[in-house]
Tab-separated table of C-alpha atoms (C1' of nucleotides) in Angstrom:
chain	number	residue	atom	x	y	z
A	1	UNK	CA	10.491	-31.733	-80.945
A	2	UNK	CA	7.457	-31.959	-78.747
A	3	UNK	CA	9.487	-32.504	-75.609
A	4	UNK	CA	11.782	-29.523	-75.569
A	5	UNK	CA	11.527	-29.056	-71.847
A	6	UNK	CA	12.989	-32.417	-70.995
A	7	UNK	CA	16.460	-31.606	-72.207
A	8	UNK	CA	19.153	-29.427	-70.669
A	9	UNK	CA	19.866	-26.344	-72.737
A	10	UNK	CA	23.033	-24.636	-73.810
A	11	UNK	CA	23.554	-21.060	-72.680
A	12	UNK	CA	23.666	-18.467	-75.469
A	13	UNK	CA	26.117	-15.608	-75.640
A	14	UNK	CA	27.255	-13.000	-78.148
A	15	UNK	CA	30.871	-11.917	-78.582
A	16	UNK	CA	32.047	-8.911	-80.563
A	17	UNK	CA	35.293	-8.488	-82.414
A	18	UNK	CA	35.680	-4.716	-82.520
A	19	UNK	CA	38.141	-3.388	-85.080
A	20	UNK	CA	39.611	0.074	-85.112
A	21	UNK	CA	42.317	1.857	-87.061
A	22	UNK	CA	44.706	4.395	-85.597
A	23	UNK	CA	46.221	5.458	-88.888
A	24	UNK	CA	49.001	2.932	-88.673
A	25	UNK	CA	47.867	-0.465	-87.523
A	26	UNK	CA	44.642	-2.403	-87.317
A	27	UNK	CA	43.487	-2.665	-83.704
A	28	UNK	CA	41.128	-4.859	-81.710
A	29	UNK	CA	39.270	-3.812	-78.583
A	30	UNK	CA	39.559	-6.243	-75.667
A	31	UNK	CA	38.152	-6.369	-72.161
A	32	UNK	CA	39.944	-7.569	-69.089
A	33	UNK	CA	37.791	-10.141	-67.338
A	34	UNK	CA	36.934	-9.444	-63.725
A	35	UNK	CA	35.420	-12.850	-62.961
A	36	UNK	CA	36.320	-16.507	-63.235
A	37	UNK	CA	36.830	-18.390	-65.421
A	38	UNK	CA	39.854	-16.783	-67.070
A	39	UNK	CA	39.842	-14.045	-64.427
A	40	UNK	CA	42.176	-11.148	-65.359
A	41	UNK	CA	42.588	-12.520	-68.877
A	42	UNK	CA	41.758	-10.471	-71.957
A	43	UNK	CA	38.587	-11.384	-73.816
A	44	UNK	CA	36.220	-10.129	-76.492
A	45	UNK	CA	33.400	-7.937	-75.229
A	46	UNK	CA	30.186	-9.932	-75.000
A	47	UNK	CA	27.717	-11.627	-72.709
A	48	UNK	CA	24.542	-13.588	-72.377
A	49	UNK	CA	21.623	-13.215	-74.761
A	50	UNK	CA	18.365	-12.405	-73.028
A	51	UNK	CA	15.364	-14.455	-73.905
A	52	UNK	CA	13.364	-11.455	-75.117
A	53	UNK	CA	15.968	-9.735	-77.315
A	54	UNK	CA	17.265	-10.510	-80.804
A	55	UNK	CA	20.872	-11.539	-81.344
A	56	UNK	CA	21.718	-8.217	-82.964
A	57	UNK	CA	20.168	-6.374	-80.044
A	58	UNK	CA	22.145	-8.463	-77.595
A	59	UNK	CA	25.384	-7.692	-79.425
A	60	UNK	CA	24.647	-3.957	-79.437
A	61	UNK	CA	23.609	-3.957	-75.797
A	62	UNK	CA	26.697	-5.812	-74.617
A	63	UNK	CA	28.909	-3.600	-76.715
A	64	UNK	CA	27.449	-0.514	-75.149
A	65	UNK	CA	27.539	-1.915	-71.627
A	66	UNK	CA	31.144	-3.017	-71.815
A	67	UNK	CA	32.716	-0.397	-74.050
A	68	UNK	CA	30.240	2.475	-74.293
A	69	UNK	CA	30.123	2.121	-78.080
A	70	UNK	CA	26.884	2.926	-79.907
A	71	UNK	CA	25.854	3.141	-83.520
A	72	UNK	CA	28.707	1.160	-84.915
A	73	UNK	CA	28.842	-1.015	-88.001
A	74	UNK	CA	27.929	-4.478	-86.757
A	75	UNK	CA	27.567	-7.717	-88.653
A	76	UNK	CA	27.062	-11.308	-87.623
A	77	UNK	CA	30.198	-13.353	-88.178
A	78	UNK	CA	29.833	-17.005	-87.215
A	79	UNK	CA	28.469	-19.153	-84.425
A	80	UNK	CA	30.890	-21.066	-82.254
A	81	UNK	CA	29.539	-24.155	-80.582
A	82	UNK	CA	32.124	-26.728	-79.651
A	83	UNK	CA	31.111	-28.533	-76.497
A	84	UNK	CA	33.944	-27.578	-74.146
A	85	UNK	CA	34.641	-24.014	-75.225
A	86	UNK	CA	33.472	-22.783	-71.821
A	87	UNK	CA	34.781	-24.871	-68.920
A	88	UNK	CA	31.692	-24.264	-66.780
A	89	UNK	CA	28.979	-25.603	-69.019
A	90	UNK	CA	27.803	-25.712	-72.597
A	91	UNK	CA	27.842	-22.230	-74.089
A	92	UNK	CA	27.125	-21.433	-77.725
A	93	UNK	CA	28.310	-18.028	-78.856
A	94	UNK	CA	27.186	-15.994	-81.815
A	95	UNK	CA	30.161	-13.884	-82.833
A	96	UNK	CA	29.841	-10.442	-84.401
A	97	UNK	CA	32.336	-8.130	-85.896
A	98	UNK	CA	32.173	-4.387	-85.462
A	99	UNK	CA	33.985	-1.519	-87.156
A	100	UNK	CA	34.387	1.733	-85.300
A	101	UNK	CA	35.644	5.112	-86.352
A	102	UNK	CA	38.585	6.709	-84.595
A	103	UNK	CA	37.620	8.668	-81.524
A	104	UNK	CA	34.418	6.728	-80.918
A	105	UNK	CA	36.005	4.770	-78.130
A	106	UNK	CA	38.122	7.219	-76.202
A	107	UNK	CA	34.988	9.336	-76.046
A	108	UNK	CA	32.765	6.512	-74.905
A	109	UNK	CA	34.784	4.121	-72.828
A	110	UNK	CA	35.452	4.595	-69.157
A	111	UNK	CA	39.055	3.746	-69.930
A	112	UNK	CA	38.455	1.175	-67.238
A	113	UNK	CA	39.058	-2.308	-68.469
A	114	UNK	CA	38.760	-1.892	-72.248
A	115	UNK	CA	41.928	-1.532	-74.270
A	116	UNK	CA	43.020	-1.495	-77.910
A	117	UNK	CA	45.612	-3.991	-79.083
A	118	UNK	CA	47.267	-4.073	-82.497
A	119	UNK	CA	46.375	-7.292	-84.286
A	120	UNK	CA	50.053	-8.003	-84.726
A	121	UNK	CA	50.641	-8.073	-80.985
A	122	UNK	CA	47.736	-9.630	-79.136
A	123	UNK	CA	47.756	-11.000	-75.611
A	124	UNK	CA	46.576	-14.537	-74.981
A	125	UNK	CA	42.801	-14.636	-74.878
A	126	UNK	CA	40.115	-16.324	-72.794
A	127	UNK	CA	37.942	-19.192	-74.085
A	128	UNK	CA	38.245	-19.772	-77.853
A	129	UNK	CA	38.366	-16.042	-78.478
A	130	UNK	CA	41.613	-16.348	-80.420
A	131	UNK	CA	39.765	-18.546	-82.945
A	132	UNK	CA	36.927	-16.062	-83.154
A	133	UNK	CA	39.370	-13.259	-83.758
A	134	UNK	CA	41.135	-15.158	-86.521
A	135	UNK	CA	37.805	-15.820	-88.207
A	136	UNK	CA	36.909	-12.137	-87.955
A	137	UNK	CA	40.220	-11.039	-89.445
A	138	UNK	CA	39.827	-13.380	-92.383
A	139	UNK	CA	36.326	-12.084	-92.972
A	140	UNK	CA	37.410	-8.456	-92.741
A	141	UNK	CA	40.198	-9.021	-95.284
A	142	UNK	CA	37.864	-10.777	-97.656
A	143	UNK	CA	35.107	-8.253	-97.309
A	144	UNK	CA	37.283	-5.204	-97.652
A	145	UNK	CA	38.224	-6.095	-101.202
A	146	UNK	CA	34.708	-6.329	-102.532
A	147	UNK	CA	32.629	-4.085	-100.303
A	148	UNK	CA	33.278	-0.512	-99.267
A	149	UNK	CA	33.318	-1.095	-95.532
A	150	UNK	CA	36.700	0.494	-94.986
A	151	UNK	CA	35.015	3.842	-94.495
A	152	UNK	CA	33.551	2.545	-91.253
A	153	UNK	CA	37.063	2.567	-89.843
A	154	UNK	CA	37.914	6.119	-90.890
A	155	UNK	CA	36.649	9.517	-89.789
A	156	UNK	CA	33.795	10.913	-91.915
A	157	UNK	CA	36.291	13.126	-93.738
A	158	UNK	CA	39.458	11.411	-94.846
A	159	UNK	CA	42.256	11.662	-97.366
A	160	UNK	CA	43.118	9.085	-99.999
A	161	UNK	CA	46.380	8.403	-98.255
A	162	UNK	CA	44.514	7.524	-95.049
A	163	UNK	CA	42.295	5.185	-97.026
A	164	UNK	CA	45.297	3.558	-98.633
A	165	UNK	CA	47.067	3.114	-95.278
A	166	UNK	CA	43.952	1.377	-93.986
A	167	UNK	CA	43.827	-1.038	-96.898
A	168	UNK	CA	47.510	-1.745	-96.510
A	169	UNK	CA	47.117	-2.367	-92.783
A	170	UNK	CA	44.230	-4.776	-93.234
A	171	UNK	CA	45.588	-6.613	-96.251
A	172	UNK	CA	49.117	-6.626	-94.919
A	173	UNK	CA	50.772	-5.577	-98.157
A	174	UNK	CA	51.847	-2.289	-99.737
A	175	UNK	CA	49.720	-0.938	-102.577
A	176	UNK	CA	50.730	1.225	-105.511
A	177	UNK	CA	49.708	4.820	-104.855
A	178	UNK	CA	48.662	5.794	-108.353
A	179	UNK	CA	46.756	2.592	-109.073
A	180	UNK	CA	45.029	2.724	-105.718
A	181	UNK	CA	43.841	6.285	-106.220
A	182	UNK	CA	42.633	5.584	-109.736
A	183	UNK	CA	40.617	2.603	-108.553
A	184	UNK	CA	39.230	4.275	-105.461
A	185	UNK	CA	37.986	7.249	-107.454
A	186	UNK	CA	36.740	5.261	-110.448
A	187	UNK	CA	33.480	4.262	-108.751
A	188	UNK	CA	32.568	7.849	-108.188
A	189	UNK	CA	31.593	7.087	-104.590
A	190	UNK	CA	34.069	9.461	-102.971
A	191	UNK	CA	32.940	13.046	-102.839
A	192	UNK	CA	35.744	15.607	-102.742
A	193	UNK	CA	35.125	18.269	-100.113
A	194	UNK	CA	36.075	21.899	-100.246
A	195	UNK	CA	38.286	21.476	-97.224
A	196	UNK	CA	41.841	20.284	-97.137
A	197	UNK	CA	43.617	18.332	-94.512
A	198	UNK	CA	46.709	20.072	-93.211
A	199	UNK	CA	49.288	18.556	-90.951
A	200	UNK	CA	53.012	18.884	-91.062
A	201	UNK	CA	55.249	20.807	-93.416
A	202	UNK	CA	53.956	19.625	-96.763
A	203	UNK	CA	51.223	20.056	-99.299
A	204	UNK	CA	47.761	19.758	-97.728
A	205	UNK	CA	45.657	16.790	-98.822
A	206	UNK	CA	42.225	16.769	-100.403
A	207	UNK	CA	39.508	15.523	-98.051
A	208	UNK	CA	36.748	13.176	-99.219
A	209	UNK	CA	33.648	11.667	-97.799
A	210	UNK	CA	31.974	8.412	-98.795
A	211	UNK	CA	28.580	8.609	-100.511
A	212	UNK	CA	26.464	5.864	-98.908
A	213	UNK	CA	23.294	6.835	-100.779
A	214	UNK	CA	24.893	6.407	-104.170
A	215	UNK	CA	26.431	3.159	-103.015
A	216	UNK	CA	23.068	1.710	-102.008
A	217	UNK	CA	21.705	2.508	-105.439
A	218	UNK	CA	24.627	0.837	-107.164
A	219	UNK	CA	24.438	-2.164	-104.870
A	220	UNK	CA	20.885	-2.874	-105.893
A	221	UNK	CA	22.057	-3.171	-109.470
A	222	UNK	CA	24.476	-5.884	-108.441
A	223	UNK	CA	27.584	-3.837	-108.139
A	224	UNK	CA	30.900	-4.831	-106.644
A	225	UNK	CA	33.325	-2.436	-105.053
A	226	UNK	CA	36.684	-4.045	-105.644
A	227	UNK	CA	40.085	-2.758	-104.774
B	1	UNK	CA	27.475	-13.445	-66.053
B	2	UNK	CA	27.727	-15.080	-62.660
B	3	UNK	CA	24.007	-15.792	-62.480
B	4	UNK	CA	23.364	-17.696	-65.648
B	5	UNK	CA	20.923	-20.068	-64.044
B	6	UNK	CA	18.488	-17.376	-63.047
B	7	UNK	CA	17.438	-16.565	-66.558
B	8	UNK	CA	15.193	-18.467	-68.940
B	9	UNK	CA	17.069	-19.825	-71.927
B	10	UNK	CA	16.322	-19.915	-75.613
B	11	UNK	CA	16.056	-23.298	-77.261
B	12	UNK	CA	18.705	-24.035	-79.904
B	13	UNK	CA	18.033	-25.707	-83.217
B	14	UNK	CA	19.836	-26.340	-86.484
B	15	UNK	CA	18.174	-26.104	-89.898
B	16	UNK	CA	19.669	-27.306	-93.157
B	17	UNK	CA	19.120	-25.912	-96.627
B	18	UNK	CA	19.914	-28.896	-98.841
B	19	UNK	CA	20.616	-28.092	-102.474
B	20	UNK	CA	20.596	-30.579	-105.321
B	21	UNK	CA	20.817	-30.390	-109.084
B	22	UNK	CA	18.889	-32.593	-111.478
B	23	UNK	CA	20.648	-31.444	-114.624
B	24	UNK	CA	18.120	-28.749	-115.308
B	25	UNK	CA	17.111	-26.813	-112.268
B	26	UNK	CA	18.472	-26.136	-108.803
B	27	UNK	CA	16.438	-28.015	-106.183
B	28	UNK	CA	15.891	-27.792	-102.429
B	29	UNK	CA	14.997	-30.684	-100.168
B	30	UNK	CA	12.032	-30.056	-97.850
B	31	UNK	CA	10.289	-32.041	-95.155
B	32	UNK	CA	6.602	-32.129	-94.486
B	33	UNK	CA	5.999	-31.402	-90.823
B	34	UNK	CA	4.054	-34.000	-88.887
B	35	UNK	CA	3.545	-31.929	-85.744
B	36	UNK	CA	2.251	-28.529	-84.710
B	37	UNK	CA	3.066	-25.757	-85.146
B	38	UNK	CA	2.837	-25.526	-88.921
B	39	UNK	CA	1.571	-29.114	-89.096
B	40	UNK	CA	1.546	-30.442	-92.681
B	41	UNK	CA	3.530	-27.433	-93.893
B	42	UNK	CA	6.842	-27.838	-95.700
B	43	UNK	CA	9.967	-26.965	-93.735
B	44	UNK	CA	13.733	-27.263	-93.805
B	45	UNK	CA	15.121	-30.416	-92.243
B	46	UNK	CA	16.445	-29.703	-88.761
B	47	UNK	CA	15.845	-30.059	-85.063
B	48	UNK	CA	17.107	-29.390	-81.561
B	49	UNK	CA	20.782	-29.272	-80.671
B	50	UNK	CA	21.728	-31.621	-77.881
B	51	UNK	CA	23.732	-30.250	-75.040
B	52	UNK	CA	26.639	-32.632	-75.583
B	53	UNK	CA	27.075	-32.328	-79.371
B	54	UNK	CA	28.661	-29.618	-81.530
B	55	UNK	CA	26.552	-27.602	-83.927
B	56	UNK	CA	28.058	-29.323	-86.954
B	57	UNK	CA	27.319	-32.701	-85.390
B	58	UNK	CA	23.736	-31.681	-84.712
B	59	UNK	CA	23.279	-30.595	-88.322
B	60	UNK	CA	24.693	-33.871	-89.652
B	61	UNK	CA	22.652	-35.923	-87.236
B	62	UNK	CA	19.380	-34.193	-88.068
B	63	UNK	CA	20.115	-34.425	-91.758
B	64	UNK	CA	20.653	-38.145	-91.506
B	65	UNK	CA	17.628	-38.702	-89.277
B	66	UNK	CA	15.249	-36.784	-91.484
B	67	UNK	CA	16.591	-37.446	-94.956
B	68	UNK	CA	19.035	-40.340	-94.673
B	69	UNK	CA	21.823	-38.196	-96.129
B	70	UNK	CA	25.402	-38.767	-94.954
B	71	UNK	CA	28.797	-37.422	-95.940
B	72	UNK	CA	27.529	-34.356	-97.694
B	73	UNK	CA	29.157	-30.982	-98.108
B	74	UNK	CA	27.934	-28.968	-95.133
B	75	UNK	CA	28.751	-25.438	-94.106
B	76	UNK	CA	27.406	-23.088	-91.475
B	77	UNK	CA	25.349	-20.318	-93.042
B	78	UNK	CA	23.918	-17.853	-90.526
B	79	UNK	CA	22.176	-17.808	-87.176
B	80	UNK	CA	18.568	-16.679	-87.025
B	81	UNK	CA	17.416	-15.282	-83.741
B	82	UNK	CA	14.449	-12.957	-83.937
B	83	UNK	CA	12.290	-13.290	-80.874
B	84	UNK	CA	9.037	-14.534	-82.388
B	85	UNK	CA	10.302	-16.784	-85.145
B	86	UNK	CA	8.820	-19.788	-83.359
B	87	UNK	CA	5.318	-19.173	-81.990
B	88	UNK	CA	5.799	-21.509	-79.020
B	89	UNK	CA	8.811	-19.979	-77.387
B	90	UNK	CA	12.172	-18.384	-78.069
B	91	UNK	CA	14.135	-20.533	-80.496
B	92	UNK	CA	17.475	-19.580	-82.015
B	93	UNK	CA	18.427	-21.545	-85.086
B	94	UNK	CA	21.855	-22.046	-86.601
B	95	UNK	CA	21.280	-22.545	-90.316
B	96	UNK	CA	23.513	-24.687	-92.515
B	97	UNK	CA	23.638	-25.243	-96.188
B	98	UNK	CA	24.364	-28.588	-97.739
B	99	UNK	CA	25.221	-29.669	-101.270
B	100	UNK	CA	24.422	-33.194	-102.361
B	101	UNK	CA	25.276	-35.156	-105.465
B	102	UNK	CA	22.540	-36.595	-107.644
B	103	UNK	CA	21.349	-39.981	-106.516
B	104	UNK	CA	22.433	-39.505	-102.904
B	105	UNK	CA	18.880	-38.876	-101.825
B	106	UNK	CA	16.768	-41.341	-103.712
B	107	UNK	CA	19.168	-43.948	-102.389
B	108	UNK	CA	18.964	-42.730	-98.824
B	109	UNK	CA	15.556	-41.285	-98.212
B	110	UNK	CA	12.568	-43.338	-97.262
B	111	UNK	CA	10.634	-41.333	-99.813
B	112	UNK	CA	8.387	-40.694	-96.848
B	113	UNK	CA	8.011	-37.025	-96.169
B	114	UNK	CA	11.099	-35.565	-97.893
B	115	UNK	CA	10.704	-34.048	-101.332
B	116	UNK	CA	12.729	-31.999	-103.807
B	117	UNK	CA	11.367	-28.678	-105.004
B	118	UNK	CA	12.838	-26.482	-107.731
B	119	UNK	CA	13.909	-23.150	-106.276
B	120	UNK	CA	11.772	-21.411	-108.850
B	121	UNK	CA	8.610	-23.060	-107.547
B	122	UNK	CA	8.647	-23.418	-103.791
B	123	UNK	CA	5.692	-24.027	-101.516
B	124	UNK	CA	5.064	-21.703	-98.604
B	125	UNK	CA	7.318	-22.638	-95.715
B	126	UNK	CA	7.010	-22.972	-91.935
B	127	UNK	CA	8.596	-20.506	-89.500
B	128	UNK	CA	11.063	-18.086	-91.126
B	129	UNK	CA	12.386	-20.823	-93.368
B	130	UNK	CA	11.742	-18.777	-96.480
B	131	UNK	CA	14.206	-16.185	-95.160
B	132	UNK	CA	16.746	-18.856	-94.389
B	133	UNK	CA	16.375	-20.257	-97.883
B	134	UNK	CA	16.856	-16.854	-99.482
B	135	UNK	CA	20.006	-16.324	-97.446
B	136	UNK	CA	21.300	-19.726	-98.506
B	137	UNK	CA	20.625	-19.057	-102.171
B	138	UNK	CA	22.452	-15.758	-102.038
B	139	UNK	CA	25.385	-17.434	-100.352
B	140	UNK	CA	25.459	-20.259	-102.864
B	141	UNK	CA	25.473	-17.833	-105.785
B	142	UNK	CA	28.244	-15.785	-104.262
B	143	UNK	CA	30.341	-18.756	-103.331
B	144	UNK	CA	30.022	-20.553	-106.619
B	145	UNK	CA	31.830	-17.801	-108.470
B	146	UNK	CA	34.945	-17.842	-106.338
B	147	UNK	CA	35.156	-21.347	-104.922
B	148	UNK	CA	34.903	-24.673	-106.705
B	149	UNK	CA	31.964	-26.033	-104.769
B	150	UNK	CA	29.853	-26.757	-107.819
B	151	UNK	CA	31.365	-30.199	-108.032
B	152	UNK	CA	29.553	-31.121	-104.844
B	153	UNK	CA	26.333	-30.936	-106.817
B	154	UNK	CA	27.484	-33.114	-109.701
B	155	UNK	CA	28.326	-36.811	-109.963
B	156	UNK	CA	32.031	-37.640	-109.523
B	157	UNK	CA	32.382	-37.922	-113.288
B	158	UNK	CA	30.820	-35.140	-115.288
B	159	UNK	CA	30.991	-33.348	-118.602
B	160	UNK	CA	31.760	-29.682	-119.144
B	161	UNK	CA	28.258	-29.149	-120.421
B	162	UNK	CA	26.817	-30.513	-117.181
B	163	UNK	CA	29.069	-28.163	-115.252
B	164	UNK	CA	27.966	-25.241	-117.370
B	165	UNK	CA	24.291	-26.096	-116.939
B	166	UNK	CA	24.815	-26.113	-113.195
B	167	UNK	CA	26.439	-22.684	-113.191
B	168	UNK	CA	23.667	-21.370	-115.383
B	169	UNK	CA	20.995	-22.797	-113.106
B	170	UNK	CA	22.524	-21.325	-109.963
B	171	UNK	CA	23.433	-17.961	-111.406
B	172	UNK	CA	20.232	-17.722	-113.412
B	173	UNK	CA	21.857	-16.538	-116.620
B	174	UNK	CA	23.209	-18.184	-119.755
B	175	UNK	CA	26.977	-18.422	-120.139
B	176	UNK	CA	29.073	-18.470	-123.284
B	177	UNK	CA	30.147	-22.031	-124.048
B	178	UNK	CA	33.615	-21.331	-125.355
B	179	UNK	CA	34.534	-18.828	-122.667
B	180	UNK	CA	33.169	-21.082	-119.941
B	181	UNK	CA	35.196	-24.081	-121.089
B	182	UNK	CA	38.367	-22.041	-121.429
B	183	UNK	CA	37.989	-20.673	-117.908
B	184	UNK	CA	36.980	-23.955	-116.319
B	185	UNK	CA	39.989	-25.754	-117.782
B	186	UNK	CA	42.463	-22.934	-117.212
B	187	UNK	CA	42.974	-23.792	-113.537
B	188	UNK	CA	44.048	-27.298	-114.412
B	189	UNK	CA	41.809	-28.706	-111.686
B	190	UNK	CA	39.682	-30.838	-113.968
B	191	UNK	CA	41.201	-34.167	-114.881
B	192	UNK	CA	40.033	-35.623	-118.205
B	193	UNK	CA	39.144	-39.292	-117.890
B	194	UNK	CA	39.561	-42.002	-120.490
B	195	UNK	CA	35.840	-42.567	-120.557
B	196	UNK	CA	33.262	-40.725	-122.560
B	197	UNK	CA	29.709	-39.930	-121.703
B	198	UNK	CA	27.259	-41.215	-124.275
B	199	UNK	CA	23.600	-40.433	-124.365
B	200	UNK	CA	21.433	-39.734	-127.338
B	201	UNK	CA	22.253	-39.584	-131.021
B	202	UNK	CA	25.192	-37.215	-130.979
B	203	UNK	CA	28.868	-36.986	-130.343
B	204	UNK	CA	29.858	-38.395	-126.923
B	205	UNK	CA	31.271	-35.963	-124.361
B	206	UNK	CA	34.560	-36.075	-122.524
B	207	UNK	CA	34.188	-36.911	-118.834
B	208	UNK	CA	36.177	-35.096	-116.146
B	209	UNK	CA	36.667	-35.358	-112.449
B	210	UNK	CA	37.621	-32.605	-110.022
B	211	UNK	CA	41.063	-32.796	-108.402
B	212	UNK	CA	40.492	-31.862	-104.737
B	213	UNK	CA	44.104	-32.548	-103.716
B	214	UNK	CA	45.503	-30.076	-106.200
B	215	UNK	CA	42.858	-27.584	-105.195
B	216	UNK	CA	43.848	-27.759	-101.527
B	217	UNK	CA	47.443	-27.044	-102.461
B	218	UNK	CA	46.492	-24.059	-104.550
B	219	UNK	CA	44.150	-22.765	-101.879
B	220	UNK	CA	46.940	-22.568	-99.350
B	221	UNK	CA	48.791	-20.238	-101.673
B	222	UNK	CA	45.838	-17.880	-101.650
B	223	UNK	CA	44.195	-18.904	-104.844
B	224	UNK	CA	40.746	-18.024	-106.122
B	225	UNK	CA	38.671	-20.164	-108.413
B	226	UNK	CA	36.622	-17.683	-110.334
B	227	UNK	CA	34.173	-18.321	-113.097
C	1	DC	C1'	21.649	-38.192	-144.515
C	2	DC	C1'	19.636	-35.892	-140.657
C	3	DA	C1'	19.300	-34.253	-135.982
C	4	DA	C1'	21.612	-33.143	-131.836
C	5	DA	C1'	25.022	-31.932	-128.775
C	6	DA	C1'	30.411	-31.697	-128.523
C	7	DG	C1'	34.169	-29.279	-129.428
C	8	DT	C1'	37.312	-25.464	-130.980
C	9	DG	C1'	40.176	-19.749	-132.058
C	10	DT	C1'	40.409	-15.084	-132.962
C	11	DT	C1'	39.884	-10.268	-132.470
C	12	DG	C1'	38.944	-5.796	-130.373
C	13	DA	C1'	38.082	-3.647	-125.931
C	14	DA	C1'	38.902	-3.108	-121.251
C	15	DA	C1'	41.442	-3.616	-117.103
C	16	DC	C1'	45.761	-4.227	-114.776
C	17	DT	C1'	50.639	-3.505	-113.539
C	18	DA	C1'	54.730	-1.133	-113.166
C	19	DC	C1'	56.946	2.945	-112.817
C	20	DA	C1'	59.172	8.620	-111.742
C	21	DC	C1'	58.655	13.172	-111.308
C	22	DC	C1'	56.689	17.860	-109.933
C	23	DC	C1'	53.766	20.421	-106.329
C	24	DA	C1'	52.493	22.894	-102.124
C	25	DT	C1'	53.479	23.777	-97.625
C	26	DG	C1'	55.891	24.839	-92.862
C	27	DG	C1'	59.874	25.525	-90.629
D	1	DC	C1'	65.846	26.430	-99.485
D	2	DC	C1'	64.875	22.073	-97.738
D	3	DA	C1'	62.237	18.238	-96.103
D	4	DT	C1'	57.873	16.040	-96.354
D	5	DG	C1'	54.013	13.890	-98.053
D	6	DG	C1'	50.390	15.110	-102.037
D	7	DG	C1'	49.307	14.514	-106.482
D	8	DT	C1'	49.472	12.970	-111.520
D	9	DG	C1'	49.993	9.794	-116.817
D	10	DT	C1'	51.534	6.248	-119.906
D	11	DA	C1'	52.898	2.024	-122.185
D	12	DG	C1'	53.066	-2.958	-122.295
D	13	DT	C1'	50.590	-6.969	-120.798
D	14	DT	C1'	46.853	-9.615	-119.545
D	15	DT	C1'	42.194	-10.649	-119.218
D	16	DC	C1'	37.524	-10.452	-120.991
D	17	DA	C1'	33.570	-10.631	-124.151
D	18	DA	C1'	31.610	-11.571	-128.354
D	19	DC	C1'	30.976	-14.543	-131.943
D	20	DA	C1'	30.149	-19.362	-135.962
D	21	DC	C1'	31.434	-23.371	-137.770
D	22	DT	C1'	33.072	-28.405	-137.908
D	23	DT	C1'	32.880	-33.061	-135.645
D	24	DT	C1'	30.928	-37.292	-134.010
D	25	DT	C1'	27.415	-40.133	-133.103
D	26	DG	C1'	22.617	-42.832	-133.329
D	27	DG	C1'	18.691	-43.493	-135.653
DNA sequence: CCAAAAGTGTTGAAACTACACCCATGG
DNA sequence: CCATGGGTGTAGTTTCAACACTTTTGG
């Protein structure tokens, strides 16, 4: 440990799996690579970690540089470090997963080389990014059932049906409407608004917003949000 | 991304949080540092990742070099990358947590500078190793209640009381004997052996072993081991 | 026969699942 | 008035939590 300078070092990168929800299907944001290796292939947004920034900072910076996204939910996922995952040289990548609300991207991205893909129909990906994506999906499914992170994928005001569609899209199975609503409301973390959501020729739906303050209080008491 | 060689690089290390169980309290294995910085302070076993080995390999290698442990349960935990966590230079560390069965260490370790500490009475630690340890403990607690990893901390043959003591030590709360036994046996993953465990002037206890093959089958069907 | 840990069932409360109809609106 | 999605309650089943005594052994 005294001779750290004698050895060659791996390069360090961050990669972000950015999830979005369009109301129907779960989506992932990918970037088309402009440079070799894997030129013109789709890849996760990401890049090299600078020596004077934290890993979280690097992930946020790269996300903003490549997609324009700011202030998103971001969480470290896993670190990928097989020896040959980058054909050029040894590269270790700390993967993150991000959840963004609808609209955040169209507003921010230069439409240039970033594009949403439904998770059910992904193109082939550069490096080991398909593995990273699979890991992120598994984590998202697991997390969704015991932590209220689904709200990060919805607009600030949403209906219970939107919330249910999201859960169904992520978990990949239909849920019972009445049971879902009972459960979702039972924690008293959804605040009904005075407004209604109107679209189409049918009864308008009650809008809710999530109460993050109340959630933080509950969390400290060792609380689990399970659906 | 084309100019990776122009930038200074962080050093990469692995650190292992090694948990053990002595029948009473949950323990962590620490190493006394022989070199600066933090000379003579206690620290997690770990060291630099070589450029031609995977992260998992590095963790196993360091664990064996510093503690003599082999063939332990090992899982990646989290990657720590704040800028000043090592006073010498930028060091990013991939933390692992390991679970070892009783006896594995006394047999393997040169008794030299490795020592078990109960989690309730830890010395002050080098670097940000206290943070890493806290993260590992939280993960262990969470994992124990939905995955059967407790067996990695017990001898191959164990009694239900030993298993209960372990859960109580990790979770930090007493559990009801009858309910615990019912639940533990309900999954049909514990195989009763012909032998009994005798110690002290009282009724001998039934010994069990965990059935990992059956567990793998169940796991593929999306099964959760919850206690 | 005493001390010490092993082992065993039941009951009331709570949570979960399955399931079908009326409501409000726009066109 | 019709089509569309919004909204609601109950009954049977399962799971959970609480709780106390008998058994086997060694000394």
